[in-house]
């Protein structure tokens, strides 16, 4: 049975006096604002064993949860999940190194070091950190623009044929990307230590989804040249996406059929198996690692057929085994990449914390947003010394980690160990993986795995169609976000506008500038919403003490003689003028026009009084000249001038009077005021006083009340007696009634 709660007043209930804010200050004995001295701060910051332990557990969360790790319940699931995610890391690490324009081993490093470090510092149990397509393409745009392949062209054996010195180019790009990664980590750690985890709130969900969708389009376009086997130049900056796409379209007649067929077969196979993994996820002990299988098959065919020697198909070549010592990043790049590093830091964190909160809500644990910033920052900062590129969290890997039984970041450690074994021993097996190579070769006669193309291009560091197929199919989840358009159209048009503007700006202006433009637009929408709030006149709902918008509620009736005005937003310099105008408009009378008429009437009255005084003075002078008793006339005149004439009113001036005698401003939505709004509020009191209407304020928060005091709002004409705790108290005061001592909730079954 449903219970309907109705607010009502008990008949015959005792009543007490209505209290204004001034009365409440005296009765409640308001406390002065507390002041914290430097000594208090030092006392709080004093080091102790408990404080050190608390800080250690806060910044290294693994110390808190690992000793209580339920081995029997979670270990087997974490091991199975770790192997599944590790197998996904391997092909994705190679593929996303492709996107970043880096040698393949950096993808393996980026799948090991950051994942291992996140185990110690992260607070999300299900986030799978590592290479991520959006971050990789942001890095790739930098490597293409700052370290282009054209800077490393060399002539072959004294001929006019030029090739790219890949070893030098890759070394320069790794140095650049390591610097970007370290700088990204510095930004993230600094923001986390400064408790700036809230900055992600400026990246609303529509903005992040629109941005990642546009970034997916960037990724897709960047892979089309490998799918069609054509060579294109390197382009960066605004409109570079469209320049690249147009160039690809122009070169479609040069499509390499073998490359296209290879890409299509790989994409169809990967797509079908991924759909089967999703459909039978409950029955499969672990997802079928189709990406890894595809790479193994293509590598096996390449090795068995000996593509490199027989058909001139270039292969990946040597993937160095073993761990490399840390290298200090080149700080001379800092000035060139500082803006891009900050954008990568914010986008990577936004994606990571969004996924973390989704899983935390689902499984009932808490994710510390500031600690996640620190964890991601340390993973990037330390990883940058080991030739890693910036990482974030992957939705596909995180879902696999959760669905295969992963319960903690122990699964992440297991997956990083899988990558470690690959780096140490198995990397050399991928030596024969087909790769795109710009060395001029005769046409290939192996129709399916022909991935080589001719000419020197900006894609000479990219892998072949197999890895491009893996990248494109893994974008499926991102492209599903186009359905947001329909959802947001129905739910919130402003959020839809943010999504569309973010998407278009990111496509047109590229990933770095597009992000800045998108955030700026999102903040502008907030300003527009506060500048254009909903204004309403409130009325009392029948038989209650509740006040609602009379335009929305049929049973909400205006209180006779009283206008209750409410704005849905706070009041500050950007909208206070509109607030004043809306109040005057909603009152139903042209306040400014009436004040102007009153001034004219008073001016006219003053002229008449001066004229009358002159006539009176003239009559007095004539009287004094005619009679010898001027004293009598003087006494009479003094008697007339001794009394204070009554102040002119609208009625006495013959002007129309408002049909209400009081205005109540509902301040419940107001959370702050500034000097401009205080000045305009004073003018509101003054203007309505001019037309003989009293102004009162109701439901003013204590913080706003304190700001009004500090802003010298109160005076002899505007006192604290004009403020009331609620709209109902103000109405009762104006109607000369008393306020109920208490209220009760009656329940109707």
XYZ file of C-alpha atoms in Angstrom:
749
model
C 0.000 0.000 0.000
C 1.301 3.392 -0.942
C 1.488 6.068 1.659
C 0.938 9.671 0.607
C 2.703 12.217 2.781
C 0.739 15.456 3.120
C 1.996 18.510 4.942
C -0.761 19.875 7.153
C -1.298 21.941 10.260
C -2.870 20.431 13.316
C -6.160 22.208 14.247
C -5.947 24.206 17.434
C -2.173 24.045 17.388
C -0.415 26.589 19.656
C 1.085 29.553 17.877
C 4.182 31.630 18.515
C 5.415 34.945 17.239
C 6.816 35.202 13.713
C 10.539 35.870 13.943
C 12.645 37.831 11.482
C 16.343 37.170 10.939
C 17.196 39.971 13.378
C 15.018 38.353 16.049
C 16.554 34.952 15.352
C 20.070 36.357 15.693
C 19.248 37.597 19.169
C 17.231 34.543 20.205
C 19.551 31.927 18.744
C 22.740 33.762 19.745
C 24.484 33.558 16.400
C 28.145 32.588 16.652
C 30.858 34.816 15.184
C 32.762 33.350 12.219
C 35.487 30.978 13.390
C 39.100 31.961 12.792
C 41.871 29.403 12.524
C 45.274 30.610 13.639
C 48.649 29.577 12.252
C 49.228 27.654 15.467
C 46.088 25.610 14.818
C 47.273 24.767 11.319
C 50.687 23.723 12.636
C 49.046 21.607 15.340
C 46.958 19.794 12.723
C 49.994 19.300 10.485
C 52.168 17.994 13.319
C 53.811 14.710 12.369
C 52.954 11.608 14.333
C 53.013 7.875 13.815
C 49.281 7.748 13.156
C 49.481 10.664 10.706
C 52.370 9.078 8.815
C 50.531 5.751 8.668
C 47.380 7.456 7.415
C 49.304 9.289 4.683
C 51.115 6.096 3.675
C 47.863 4.153 3.379
C 46.294 7.034 1.491
C 48.997 7.355 -1.175
C 49.745 3.615 -1.419
C 46.281 2.027 -1.138
C 47.631 -1.494 -1.763
C 48.987 -1.489 1.817
C 45.441 -1.133 3.072
C 43.588 -3.717 1.007
C 46.204 -6.365 0.190
C 46.581 -7.714 3.776
C 42.804 -8.283 3.785
C 42.738 -9.825 0.328
C 40.336 -12.849 0.324
C 42.638 -15.370 -1.331
C 40.144 -18.249 -1.490
C 37.358 -16.149 -2.978
C 39.239 -13.896 -5.378
C 42.597 -15.369 -6.384
C 41.444 -17.867 -9.052
C 39.186 -15.277 -10.665
C 41.970 -12.689 -10.690
C 44.423 -15.157 -12.251
C 41.982 -16.127 -15.033
C 41.083 -12.479 -15.605
C 44.758 -11.459 -15.626
C 45.654 -13.948 -18.333
C 42.656 -12.881 -20.439
C 43.504 -9.185 -20.183
C 47.224 -9.850 -20.703
C 46.468 -11.653 -23.955
C 44.413 -8.613 -25.021
C 47.234 -6.271 -24.012
C 49.680 -7.889 -26.406
C 47.977 -7.145 -29.763
C 46.520 -3.862 -28.515
C 49.927 -2.687 -27.299
C 51.416 -3.399 -30.716
C 48.460 -1.782 -32.495
C 48.395 1.357 -30.365
C 52.147 1.793 -30.811
C 51.198 1.960 -34.494
C 48.802 4.806 -33.775
C 51.444 6.698 -31.824
C 53.958 6.299 -34.664
C 56.378 4.372 -32.454
C 58.299 1.087 -32.699
C 56.363 -1.978 -31.466
C 58.389 -2.561 -28.318
C 57.090 0.720 -26.828
C 53.586 -0.756 -26.967
C 54.778 -3.740 -24.931
C 56.571 -1.501 -22.434
C 53.449 0.667 -22.106
C 51.414 -2.466 -21.369
C 53.798 -3.561 -18.598
C 55.262 -0.709 -16.523
C 52.125 1.450 -16.021
C 49.923 -1.590 -15.322
C 52.359 -2.842 -12.690
C 52.668 0.609 -11.070
C 48.904 1.149 -10.985
C 48.631 -1.949 -8.755
C 50.311 -0.021 -5.928
C 48.643 3.377 -6.270
C 45.212 2.878 -7.881
C 41.895 2.680 -6.031
C 39.721 1.184 -8.772
C 39.551 -2.612 -8.628
C 38.362 -3.141 -12.200
C 40.077 -0.486 -14.321
C 42.455 -1.982 -16.880
C 45.081 0.683 -17.517
C 47.399 0.646 -20.484
C 47.527 1.903 -24.081
C 44.311 3.523 -25.258
C 43.374 4.460 -28.817
C 42.364 8.083 -28.145
C 45.550 8.850 -26.203
C 47.664 7.059 -28.809
C 46.251 9.098 -31.683
C 46.828 12.323 -29.690
C 50.466 11.296 -29.282
C 50.660 10.222 -32.923
C 49.607 13.666 -34.107
C 52.549 15.120 -32.159
C 55.112 12.658 -33.480
C 53.953 13.322 -37.044
C 54.205 17.096 -36.662
C 57.309 17.478 -34.467
C 59.337 14.518 -35.764
C 58.153 13.973 -39.370
C 59.584 11.177 -41.462
C 60.751 13.674 -44.104
C 63.469 14.835 -41.693
C 65.117 11.421 -41.902
C 65.230 10.818 -45.672
C 68.465 9.376 -47.062
C 69.631 8.583 -50.589
C 70.121 4.903 -51.424
C 73.615 4.026 -52.711
C 74.188 7.324 -54.490
C 70.896 7.105 -56.439
C 68.004 9.536 -56.526
C 65.848 7.091 -54.537
C 65.298 8.165 -50.946
C 64.279 6.080 -47.974
C 63.630 6.889 -44.354
C 66.246 6.028 -41.786
C 63.791 4.314 -39.457
C 66.273 3.691 -36.655
C 67.081 7.401 -36.263
C 63.474 8.476 -36.688
C 62.157 5.941 -34.168
C 64.829 6.916 -31.644
C 63.888 10.601 -31.990
C 60.190 9.834 -31.669
C 60.683 7.644 -28.611
C 62.679 10.457 -27.000
C 59.891 12.940 -27.761
C 57.082 10.676 -26.550
C 58.952 9.771 -23.365
C 59.201 13.484 -22.612
C 55.477 13.974 -23.261
C 54.657 11.028 -21.001
C 56.818 12.297 -18.139
C 55.317 15.785 -18.431
C 51.804 14.294 -18.533
C 52.579 12.390 -15.341
C 53.897 15.534 -13.651
C 50.657 17.371 -14.443
C 48.517 14.518 -13.124
C 50.502 14.044 -9.905
C 50.553 17.791 -9.234
C 46.805 18.101 -9.764
C 46.202 15.100 -7.534
C 48.360 16.451 -4.698
C 46.603 19.816 -4.959
C 43.241 18.015 -4.618
C 42.216 19.065 -8.114
C 40.415 15.815 -8.851
C 37.264 17.870 -9.243
C 38.573 19.356 -12.520
C 37.095 16.364 -14.286
C 33.663 17.780 -13.433
C 34.319 20.406 -16.095
C 34.481 17.532 -18.576
C 30.840 16.545 -18.536
C 29.746 13.152 -19.787
C 28.357 14.551 -23.091
C 31.661 16.372 -23.662
C 33.806 13.289 -22.986
C 31.603 11.059 -25.145
C 31.509 13.573 -27.987
C 35.278 14.023 -27.773
C 36.067 10.299 -27.744
C 33.679 9.727 -30.645
C 35.446 12.386 -32.703
C 38.804 10.969 -31.659
C 37.630 7.584 -32.934
C 36.953 9.165 -36.308
C 40.531 10.493 -36.254
C 41.757 6.971 -35.506
C 39.643 5.486 -38.295
C 40.865 7.980 -40.907
C 44.465 7.426 -39.832
C 44.089 3.687 -40.548
C 42.388 3.939 -43.947
C 45.719 4.378 -45.725
C 46.802 0.986 -44.384
C 43.497 -0.628 -45.273
C 43.680 0.573 -48.888
C 47.466 0.291 -49.136
C 48.028 3.849 -50.352
C 50.648 6.366 -49.304
C 49.697 9.796 -47.993
C 51.635 12.700 -46.561
C 51.787 13.736 -42.936
C 49.356 16.471 -41.936
C 48.783 18.204 -38.613
C 46.881 21.154 -37.241
C 43.301 22.299 -37.895
C 41.482 20.584 -40.789
C 44.306 18.030 -41.106
C 41.757 15.215 -40.779
C 39.875 16.402 -43.853
C 43.085 16.998 -45.803
C 44.159 13.421 -45.091
C 40.750 12.014 -45.993
C 40.618 13.923 -49.288
C 44.115 12.739 -50.167
C 43.125 9.129 -49.463
C 40.029 9.500 -51.634
C 42.126 10.880 -54.493
C 44.432 7.867 -54.282
C 41.700 5.224 -54.152
C 42.425 4.228 -57.796
C 45.846 3.161 -56.516
C 44.312 0.812 -53.944
C 46.331 -2.331 -53.301
C 43.754 -5.116 -53.625
C 45.804 -7.544 -51.552
C 46.005 -5.120 -48.652
C 42.292 -4.339 -48.844
C 41.317 -8.026 -48.935
C 43.622 -8.773 -46.002
C 42.097 -5.962 -43.939
C 38.512 -6.977 -44.765
C 39.107 -10.649 -43.925
C 40.788 -9.717 -40.647
C 38.048 -7.257 -39.667
C 35.234 -9.721 -40.454
C 36.938 -12.501 -38.504
C 37.664 -10.301 -35.494
C 34.158 -8.828 -35.509
C 32.415 -12.225 -35.658
C 34.504 -13.736 -32.886
C 34.047 -10.675 -30.654
C 30.289 -10.906 -31.112
C 30.427 -14.590 -30.197
C 32.509 -13.731 -27.131
C 29.853 -11.242 -26.069
C 26.929 -13.586 -26.755
C 28.424 -16.594 -24.981
C 30.338 -14.732 -22.295
C 28.533 -16.650 -19.546
C 29.546 -20.022 -21.008
C 33.113 -19.279 -22.073
C 35.789 -19.575 -19.351
C 37.629 -16.731 -21.071
C 37.061 -14.726 -24.271
C 38.604 -16.132 -27.440
C 41.772 -13.996 -28.012
C 40.988 -13.381 -31.658
C 43.353 -10.421 -32.029
C 46.292 -12.490 -30.813
C 45.226 -15.441 -32.969
C 45.049 -13.173 -36.022
C 48.549 -11.834 -35.370
C 49.936 -15.339 -34.816
C 48.358 -16.662 -38.026
C 49.601 -13.725 -40.121
C 53.065 -14.040 -38.584
C 53.084 -17.789 -39.249
C 52.069 -17.340 -42.887
C 54.679 -14.613 -43.302
C 57.371 -16.868 -41.834
C 56.272 -19.971 -43.734
C 56.018 -18.258 -47.112
C 59.095 -16.131 -46.409
C 57.432 -12.949 -47.601
C 60.434 -10.819 -46.805
C 62.845 -12.537 -49.197
C 60.468 -13.843 -51.868
C 58.055 -10.965 -52.327
C 59.848 -7.993 -50.777
C 57.191 -7.626 -48.060
C 58.744 -5.772 -45.159
C 58.264 -7.273 -41.708
C 58.348 -5.809 -38.212
C 61.904 -6.964 -37.745
C 63.691 -7.246 -34.445
C 61.690 -6.703 -31.260
C 64.474 -6.430 -28.690
C 64.205 -8.858 -25.788
C 64.940 -7.859 -22.235
C 64.385 -4.695 -20.224
C 66.019 -1.410 -21.095
C 67.565 0.826 -18.426
C 65.728 4.062 -17.600
C 66.599 7.151 -19.630
C 66.176 10.759 -18.518
C 63.729 12.576 -20.864
C 64.893 15.423 -23.052
C 63.638 18.558 -21.324
C 64.179 20.749 -24.404
C 60.847 19.443 -25.699
C 58.919 20.690 -22.653
C 58.124 24.088 -24.124
C 56.831 22.571 -27.365
C 54.555 19.933 -25.843
C 53.408 21.436 -22.538
C 49.911 22.251 -23.825
C 49.481 18.885 -25.488
C 50.737 17.081 -22.375
C 48.155 18.876 -20.251
C 45.386 17.943 -22.699
C 46.528 14.294 -22.669
C 46.648 14.376 -18.853
C 43.096 15.683 -18.552
C 41.576 13.432 -21.214
C 43.343 10.329 -19.892
C 42.195 11.044 -16.349
C 38.627 11.838 -17.419
C 38.294 8.483 -19.175
C 39.942 6.627 -16.283
C 37.824 8.132 -13.505
C 34.620 7.776 -15.537
C 35.170 4.035 -15.944
C 36.316 3.714 -12.338
C 33.149 5.286 -10.983
C 30.961 3.073 -13.180
C 32.532 -0.101 -11.786
C 32.674 1.277 -8.226
C 28.947 2.024 -8.284
C 28.186 -1.408 -9.701
C 30.281 -3.339 -7.159
C 29.781 -1.131 -4.112
C 33.182 0.369 -3.360
C 34.643 3.880 -3.447
C 37.094 5.380 -5.910
C 39.191 8.320 -4.695
C 39.291 10.796 -7.584
C 42.428 12.590 -6.334
C 44.291 9.341 -5.677
C 43.353 8.124 -9.170
C 45.033 11.247 -10.543
C 48.154 10.466 -8.523
C 48.098 6.790 -9.546
C 47.723 7.587 -13.232
C 50.345 10.336 -12.956
C 52.938 8.129 -11.268
C 52.301 5.382 -13.818
C 52.951 7.854 -16.636
C 55.815 9.690 -14.931
C 57.829 6.586 -14.077
C 56.808 4.829 -17.286
C 58.187 7.725 -19.332
C 61.704 6.874 -18.131
C 61.280 3.385 -19.634
C 60.161 4.455 -23.150
C 56.425 4.143 -22.433
C 53.801 6.410 -23.940
C 50.934 7.922 -21.951
C 48.211 5.511 -20.891
C 44.616 5.562 -19.706
C 41.896 2.961 -19.148
C 40.296 0.851 -21.855
C 36.600 0.054 -21.722
C 37.023 -3.211 -23.636
C 39.836 -4.515 -21.402
C 38.072 -3.353 -18.234
C 34.891 -5.180 -19.222
C 36.888 -8.336 -19.945
C 38.670 -8.007 -16.596
C 35.316 -7.752 -14.823
C 33.446 -10.418 -16.819
C 36.186 -13.056 -16.460
C 36.154 -12.911 -12.668
C 38.571 -10.101 -11.879
C 37.957 -8.640 -8.417
C 41.064 -6.540 -7.786
C 44.209 -5.146 -9.337
C 45.888 -8.497 -8.722
C 44.426 -9.267 -12.155
C 46.353 -6.269 -13.475
C 49.593 -7.633 -12.026
C 48.972 -11.011 -13.682
C 48.346 -9.311 -17.045
C 51.538 -7.259 -16.668
C 53.486 -10.469 -15.983
C 52.135 -11.923 -19.243
C 53.551 -8.882 -21.047
C 56.817 -9.187 -19.120
C 57.292 -12.761 -20.356
C 56.592 -11.515 -23.884
C 59.180 -8.751 -23.564
C 61.807 -11.105 -22.160
C 61.387 -14.184 -24.337
C 58.558 -14.204 -26.885
C 58.985 -10.833 -28.653
C 61.345 -12.267 -31.228
C 58.532 -14.518 -32.514
C 56.838 -11.457 -33.991
C 59.879 -10.696 -36.135
C 58.021 -11.873 -39.255
C 54.787 -9.940 -38.658
C 54.024 -8.148 -41.971
C 54.653 -4.445 -41.822
C 54.176 -1.420 -44.032
C 57.524 -0.319 -45.441
C 58.237 2.493 -47.941
C 61.214 0.863 -49.663
C 60.542 0.698 -53.423
C 59.853 -2.881 -54.420
C 58.447 -4.653 -57.486
C 54.717 -5.437 -57.314
C 53.934 -8.273 -54.907
C 52.436 -11.447 -56.304
C 51.109 -12.831 -53.029
C 47.534 -11.556 -53.224
C 46.247 -11.929 -49.669
C 49.021 -10.770 -47.401
C 50.401 -8.081 -49.714
C 50.756 -5.129 -47.330
C 53.681 -3.300 -48.909
C 53.184 -0.041 -50.725
C 55.519 2.193 -52.650
C 56.662 5.691 -52.050
C 57.877 7.543 -49.001
C 55.033 8.567 -46.760
C 54.269 9.610 -43.271
C 52.930 6.150 -42.560
C 56.238 4.377 -43.013
C 56.369 3.445 -39.342
C 52.923 1.883 -39.351
C 52.193 -1.797 -39.221
C 50.076 -3.473 -41.822
C 46.438 -4.100 -42.417
C 46.236 -6.751 -39.680
C 46.925 -4.297 -36.868
C 44.779 -1.656 -38.573
C 41.914 -4.149 -38.581
C 42.405 -4.751 -34.860
C 42.341 -1.009 -34.193
C 39.240 -0.351 -36.298
C 37.192 -3.195 -34.791
C 38.105 -2.078 -31.272
C 36.544 1.312 -32.087
C 33.104 -0.299 -32.253
C 32.216 0.700 -28.701
C 33.201 4.301 -29.383
C 31.115 4.509 -32.530
C 28.092 3.247 -30.598
C 28.162 6.628 -28.880
C 26.509 8.126 -31.951
C 23.265 6.854 -30.395
C 23.749 9.594 -27.777
C 22.314 11.985 -30.340
C 18.859 10.403 -30.110
C 18.990 10.035 -26.323
C 20.111 13.603 -25.663
C 17.567 14.996 -28.137
C 14.838 13.599 -25.908
C 16.404 14.336 -22.531
C 18.459 17.550 -22.710
C 19.021 19.758 -25.744
C 21.834 21.743 -24.090
C 23.804 18.551 -23.450
C 23.134 17.569 -27.040
C 24.563 20.906 -28.169
C 27.696 20.267 -26.066
C 28.062 16.806 -27.631
C 27.666 18.114 -31.186
C 29.941 21.144 -30.729
C 32.614 18.966 -29.091
C 32.397 16.433 -31.903
C 32.581 19.033 -34.678
C 35.297 21.130 -32.980
C 37.467 18.056 -32.438
C 37.085 17.028 -36.073
C 37.828 20.510 -37.405
C 40.474 21.777 -34.972
C 42.215 18.486 -34.182
C 42.422 16.785 -30.797
C 44.339 19.359 -28.745
C 42.703 22.617 -29.848
C 39.345 20.856 -30.150
C 39.438 19.854 -26.486
C 40.125 23.419 -25.367
C 37.343 24.797 -27.568
C 34.934 22.146 -26.272
C 35.643 22.907 -22.612
C 35.249 26.637 -23.294
C 31.883 26.052 -24.955
C 30.695 23.795 -22.116
C 31.555 26.517 -19.596
C 29.725 29.069 -21.725
C 26.584 26.942 -21.551
C 26.824 27.110 -17.755
C 27.052 30.887 -17.950
C 24.108 31.029 -20.343
C 22.045 28.843 -18.019
C 22.725 31.105 -15.041
C 22.138 34.195 -17.139
C 18.816 32.906 -18.429
C 17.183 31.194 -15.444
C 13.489 30.544 -14.941
C 11.693 33.346 -13.122
C 8.388 32.697 -11.422
C 5.718 34.175 -9.180
C 4.843 31.837 -6.343
C 1.462 31.155 -4.831
C 0.273 29.108 -1.875
C -0.971 25.623 -2.651
C -4.470 25.201 -1.198
C -4.569 23.968 2.438
C -0.762 23.884 2.754
C 2.107 26.145 3.633
C 3.854 25.208 0.379
C 4.503 27.840 -2.294
C 4.784 26.885 -5.963
C 4.890 28.572 -9.376
C 1.366 29.759 -10.170
C 2.010 29.156 -13.880
C 2.682 25.453 -13.280
C 0.275 24.549 -10.474
C -3.439 25.082 -10.806
C -4.067 25.052 -7.059
C -1.270 27.510 -6.317
C -2.931 30.889 -5.756
C -1.199 34.223 -5.244
C -1.486 35.690 -1.766
C -3.622 38.864 -2.057
C -1.517 42.003 -1.952
C 1.785 40.109 -2.008
C 4.085 39.183 -4.899
C 6.435 36.286 -4.149
C 9.277 36.212 -6.687
C 11.764 33.414 -7.260
C 14.665 32.806 -9.647
C 15.966 29.302 -10.391
C 19.578 30.495 -10.300
C 21.908 32.349 -8.001
C 22.372 36.108 -8.346
C 25.677 37.569 -9.502
C 27.052 40.268 -11.792
C 26.156 38.448 -15.039
C 22.434 38.084 -14.352
C 21.455 40.485 -11.580
C 20.257 43.132 -14.075
C 18.017 40.501 -15.691
C 16.832 39.504 -12.217
C 15.775 43.079 -11.501
C 14.068 43.464 -14.883
C 12.255 40.129 -14.541
C 11.020 41.067 -11.059
C 9.587 44.330 -12.299
C 8.011 42.631 -15.303
C 6.510 39.806 -13.245
C 5.044 42.303 -10.778
C 2.598 43.376 -13.472
C 3.396 47.055 -13.263
C 5.921 49.228 -15.057
C 7.935 50.226 -12.009
C 10.414 52.464 -13.815
C 7.658 54.258 -15.714
C 5.693 54.813 -12.513
C 8.774 56.200 -10.752
C 9.367 58.510 -13.704
C 5.755 59.748 -13.530
C 6.093 60.259 -9.788
C 9.251 62.320 -10.278
C 7.499 64.462 -12.881
C 4.485 64.871 -10.602
C 6.715 65.808 -7.663
C 8.586 68.272 -9.844
C 5.304 69.793 -10.951
C 4.076 69.883 -7.351
C 7.279 71.552 -6.256
C 6.832 74.243 -8.901
C 3.255 74.790 -7.738
C 4.390 75.051 -4.121
C 7.071 77.580 -5.061
C 4.490 79.568 -7.020
C 2.097 79.463 -4.076
C 4.840 80.595 -1.714
C 5.662 83.507 -3.992
C 1.998 84.503 -4.142
C 1.714 84.155 -0.379
C 4.838 86.248 0.137
C 3.405 88.894 -2.208
C 0.093 88.947 -0.329
C 1.973 89.250 2.952
C 3.962 92.168 1.604
C 0.780 93.901 0.422
C -0.878 93.300 3.760
C 2.101 94.749 5.649
C 1.952 97.856 3.500
C -1.776 98.439 4.099
C -2.006 97.887 7.839
C 0.003 98.930 10.860
C -0.148 95.525 12.599
C 2.217 93.353 10.670
C 2.857 91.272 13.794
C -0.513 89.598 13.468
C 0.183 88.567 9.869
C 3.601 87.244 10.832
C 2.089 85.104 13.556
C -0.443 83.658 11.141
C 2.266 82.897 8.546
C 4.467 81.256 11.151
C 1.564 79.135 12.189
C 1.021 77.966 8.621
C 4.709 77.178 8.042
C 5.339 75.594 11.423
C 3.566 72.269 10.614
C 5.339 69.585 8.471
C 3.318 68.995 5.302
C 2.449 65.347 4.648
C 4.679 63.449 2.190
C 3.059 63.199 -1.237
C 1.668 59.778 -2.109
C 0.757 58.166 -5.427
C -2.884 58.746 -4.550
C -2.348 62.419 -3.697
C -0.358 62.835 -6.895
C -3.134 61.291 -8.947
C -1.019 58.337 -10.082
C -2.068 54.672 -10.369
C -1.271 52.497 -7.366
C 0.084 48.923 -7.516
C -2.429 46.224 -6.605
C 0.035 44.794 -4.081
C 1.738 46.288 -1.054
C 4.688 43.918 -0.584
C 7.241 41.867 -2.535
C 8.919 38.768 -1.103
C 12.146 37.638 -2.740
C 12.705 33.898 -2.317
C 16.476 33.493 -1.898
C 16.512 29.710 -1.465
C 18.346 29.122 -4.829
C 20.919 31.848 -4.093
C 24.280 30.461 -2.977
C 26.428 33.591 -3.264
C 26.232 37.318 -4.026
C 28.880 39.758 -5.215
C 29.314 43.520 -4.945
C 27.381 44.164 -8.155
C 24.391 42.094 -7.081
C 24.377 43.779 -3.647
C 24.239 47.168 -5.348
C 21.344 46.129 -7.601
C 19.471 44.577 -4.652
C 19.721 47.919 -2.863
C 18.251 49.583 -5.931
C 15.389 47.060 -5.932
C 14.531 47.999 -2.338
C 14.784 51.694 -3.234
C 12.694 51.480 -6.430
C 9.821 49.569 -4.846
C 9.875 51.886 -1.859
C 9.368 54.746 -4.331
C 6.091 53.176 -5.452
C 5.044 52.450 -1.831
C 5.782 48.703 -1.906
C 7.777 47.020 0.862
C 10.428 44.421 -0.050
C 11.232 41.387 2.094
C 13.673 38.510 1.654
C 12.911 34.916 2.615
C 14.954 31.715 2.921
C 18.304 33.491 2.655
C 21.184 31.040 3.353
C 23.457 31.929 6.250
C 26.501 32.249 3.974
C 24.676 34.703 1.703
C 23.426 36.625 4.742
C 27.027 36.971 5.930
C 28.102 38.195 2.485
C 25.362 40.848 2.594
C 26.643 41.998 5.979
C 30.227 42.248 4.748
C 29.003 44.117 1.665
C 27.338 46.869 3.794
C 23.925 45.928 2.479
C 22.038 46.770 5.666
C 21.258 50.366 6.622
C 18.656 52.374 8.463
C 16.169 51.775 5.646
C 17.095 48.120 4.913
C 17.281 46.210 8.186
C 17.523 42.570 9.179
C 13.852 42.734 10.130
C 13.146 42.559 6.382
C 14.575 39.016 6.295
C 12.621 35.903 7.284
C 13.594 32.213 7.570
C 10.937 31.073 5.113
C 8.430 32.405 2.612
C 5.573 31.333 4.865
C 6.998 33.316 7.813
C 7.202 36.424 5.644
C 3.619 35.966 4.438
C 2.325 35.462 7.987
C 4.175 38.586 9.119
C 2.666 40.673 6.319
C -0.809 39.364 7.035
C -0.426 40.237 10.710
C -0.674 36.577 11.738
C 1.467 34.315 13.870
C 3.519 31.339 12.950
C 2.772 27.783 14.072
C 5.090 26.540 16.780
C 5.418 23.222 15.014
C 4.118 21.274 12.068
C 3.307 17.631 11.651
C 3.227 15.139 8.818
C -0.016 13.233 8.565
C -0.047 9.998 6.595
C -2.921 8.994 4.365
C -2.998 5.309 3.634
